[in-house]
XYZ file of C-alpha atoms in Angstrom:
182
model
C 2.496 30.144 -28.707
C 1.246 27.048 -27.144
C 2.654 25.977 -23.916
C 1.527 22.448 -24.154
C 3.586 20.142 -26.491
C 1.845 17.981 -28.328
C 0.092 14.592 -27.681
C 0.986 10.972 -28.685
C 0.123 7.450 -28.110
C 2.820 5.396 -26.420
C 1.770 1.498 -25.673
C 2.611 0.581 -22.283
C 2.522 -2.990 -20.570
C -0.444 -2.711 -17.973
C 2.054 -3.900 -15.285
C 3.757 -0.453 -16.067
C 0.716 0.974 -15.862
C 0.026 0.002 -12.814
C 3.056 0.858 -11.514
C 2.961 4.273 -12.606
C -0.366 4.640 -10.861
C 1.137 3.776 -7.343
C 3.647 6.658 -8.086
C 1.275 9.465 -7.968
C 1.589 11.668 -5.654
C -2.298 12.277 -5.766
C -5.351 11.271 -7.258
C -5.386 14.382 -9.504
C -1.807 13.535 -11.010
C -2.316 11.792 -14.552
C 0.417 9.477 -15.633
C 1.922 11.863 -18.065
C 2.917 14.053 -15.078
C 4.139 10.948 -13.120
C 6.433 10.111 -16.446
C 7.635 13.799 -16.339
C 8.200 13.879 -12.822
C 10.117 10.491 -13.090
C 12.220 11.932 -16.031
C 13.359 14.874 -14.546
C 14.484 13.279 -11.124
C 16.276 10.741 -13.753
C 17.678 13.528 -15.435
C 19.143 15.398 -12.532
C 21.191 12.086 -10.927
C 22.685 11.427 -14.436
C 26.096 12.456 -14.840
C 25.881 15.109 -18.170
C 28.075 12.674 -20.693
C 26.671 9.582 -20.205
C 23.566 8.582 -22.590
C 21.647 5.078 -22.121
C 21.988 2.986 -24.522
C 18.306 2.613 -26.612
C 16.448 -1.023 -25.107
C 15.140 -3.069 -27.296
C 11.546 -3.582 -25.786
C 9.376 -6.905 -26.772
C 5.871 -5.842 -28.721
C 2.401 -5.021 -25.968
C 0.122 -7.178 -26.902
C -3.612 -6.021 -26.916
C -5.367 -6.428 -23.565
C -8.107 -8.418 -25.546
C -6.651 -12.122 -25.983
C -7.316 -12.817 -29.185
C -8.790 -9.596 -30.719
C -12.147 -9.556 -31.309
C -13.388 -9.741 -34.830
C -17.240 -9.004 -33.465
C -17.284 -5.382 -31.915
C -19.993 -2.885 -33.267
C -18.715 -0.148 -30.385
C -14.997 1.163 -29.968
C -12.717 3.026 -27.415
C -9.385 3.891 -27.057
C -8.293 3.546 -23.354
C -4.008 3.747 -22.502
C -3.818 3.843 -25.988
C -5.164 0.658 -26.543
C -8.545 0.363 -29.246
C -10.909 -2.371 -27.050
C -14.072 -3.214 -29.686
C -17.338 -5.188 -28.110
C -20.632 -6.348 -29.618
C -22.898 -4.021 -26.805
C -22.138 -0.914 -24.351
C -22.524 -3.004 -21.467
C -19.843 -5.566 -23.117
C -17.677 -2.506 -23.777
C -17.980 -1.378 -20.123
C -16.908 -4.717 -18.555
C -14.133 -4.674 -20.716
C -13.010 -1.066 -18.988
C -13.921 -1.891 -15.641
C -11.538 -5.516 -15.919
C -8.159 -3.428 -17.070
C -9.249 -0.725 -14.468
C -8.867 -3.624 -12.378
C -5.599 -4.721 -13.540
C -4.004 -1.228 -13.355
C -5.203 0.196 -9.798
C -7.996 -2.215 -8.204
C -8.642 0.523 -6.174
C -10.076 2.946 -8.639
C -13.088 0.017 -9.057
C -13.275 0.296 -5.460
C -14.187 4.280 -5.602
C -16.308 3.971 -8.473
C -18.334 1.244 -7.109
C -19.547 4.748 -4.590
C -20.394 6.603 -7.683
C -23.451 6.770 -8.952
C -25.315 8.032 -11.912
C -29.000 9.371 -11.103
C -30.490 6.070 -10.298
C -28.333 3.293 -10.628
C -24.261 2.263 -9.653
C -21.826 2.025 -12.018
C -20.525 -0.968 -10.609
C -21.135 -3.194 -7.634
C -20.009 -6.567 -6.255
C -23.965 -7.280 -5.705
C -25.863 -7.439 -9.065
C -29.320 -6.063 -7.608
C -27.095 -3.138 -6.266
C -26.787 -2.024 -9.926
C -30.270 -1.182 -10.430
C -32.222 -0.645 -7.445
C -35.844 -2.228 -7.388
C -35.391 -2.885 -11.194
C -34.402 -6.566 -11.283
C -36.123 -6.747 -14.551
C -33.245 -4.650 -16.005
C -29.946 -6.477 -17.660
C -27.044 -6.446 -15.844
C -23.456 -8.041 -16.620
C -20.653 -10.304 -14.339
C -17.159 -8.994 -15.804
C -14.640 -11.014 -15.817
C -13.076 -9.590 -12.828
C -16.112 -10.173 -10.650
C -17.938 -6.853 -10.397
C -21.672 -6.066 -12.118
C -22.431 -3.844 -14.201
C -25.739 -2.585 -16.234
C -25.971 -4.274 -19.719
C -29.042 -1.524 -20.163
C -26.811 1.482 -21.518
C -26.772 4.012 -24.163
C -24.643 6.060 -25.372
C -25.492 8.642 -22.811
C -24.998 6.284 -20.104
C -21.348 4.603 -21.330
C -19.995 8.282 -21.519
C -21.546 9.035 -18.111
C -19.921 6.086 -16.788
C -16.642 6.687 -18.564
C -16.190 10.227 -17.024
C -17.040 8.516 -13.843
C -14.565 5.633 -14.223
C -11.898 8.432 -15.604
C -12.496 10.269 -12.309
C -12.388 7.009 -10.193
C -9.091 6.071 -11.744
C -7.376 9.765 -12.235
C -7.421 9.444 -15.629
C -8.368 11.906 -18.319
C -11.566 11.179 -20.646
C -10.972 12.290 -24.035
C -7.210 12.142 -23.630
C -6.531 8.513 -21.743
C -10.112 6.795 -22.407
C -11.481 8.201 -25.261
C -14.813 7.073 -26.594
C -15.464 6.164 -30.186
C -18.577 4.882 -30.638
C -19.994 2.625 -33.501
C -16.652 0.734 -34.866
C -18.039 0.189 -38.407
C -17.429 -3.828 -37.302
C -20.510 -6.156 -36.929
């Protein structure tokens, strides 16, 4: 018998998101043991008879603003499916809601490296290192990163972001790869 119940997607605001990041209690606690932590406590200062009434909550809408119609690549990160035309485009994308959830995870990953290059850095030639031949892309949040990925590299620097950020690759960024989109 497992001992794990199973998993789901639940959409979340990214201000919640954030929030629930502040509330670990360390960098290894994912948000699903935040939640259950929260619940409990909740739980235990509730008197036994009295249930909440259900709230009505107003529809998430996607991070991307419109959605995308062009996006060859796919993930699913929070729950949410971000499409882009490249790798690199799809690693921007990451690195701005990383931003808008906990700033501070960009701020550890930008000390993580893969063998030769950063995964992100406020100084483009930072990214790759005596290669400024090599693409590199301004996110909308400000930081660099390298347009000159493959597959290899975006999971790389996925783990590395998950890491960064305490979340779980596979389970809270999950990688998809070609969309079927154009």
């Amino acid at each position: 018998m497992s001992t794990h119940s199973p998993m789901m997607t639940v959409r979340l605001r990214e201000s919640t998101v954030a929030l629930l990041m502040t509330l670990r209690e360390g960098d290894g606690e994912t948000l699903d043991a935040v939640i259950a932590r929260l619940a409990c406590a909740a739980t235990a200062l509730r008197p036994p008879a009295v249930a909440a009434p259900p709230v009505a909550v107003a529809p998430v809408p996607s991070p991307r603003s419109p959605p995308s119609d062009v996006g060859k690549y796919a993930l699913v990160m929070l729950g949410e499916t971000i499409h882009a035309a490249t790798l690199g485009e799809l690693f921007a994308d990451v690195v701005d809601t990383l931003v808008r959830i906990d700033p501070g995870s960009i701020e550890r990953l930008a000390t993580m490296r893969a063998r030769k290059r950063f995964y992100v850095a406020r100084d483009k030639a930072v990214i790759h290192p005596g290669r400024p031949d090599l693409a590199v892309r301004r996110t909308a949040s400000g930081w660099w990163v390298s347009d000159n990925v493959g597959t290899a590299d975006i999971e790389r620097a996925l783990r590395a972001a998950c890491e960064a950020s305490g979340l779980a690759y596979g389970r809270d960024v999950r990688f998809e790869g070609r969309s079927g989109r154009k």
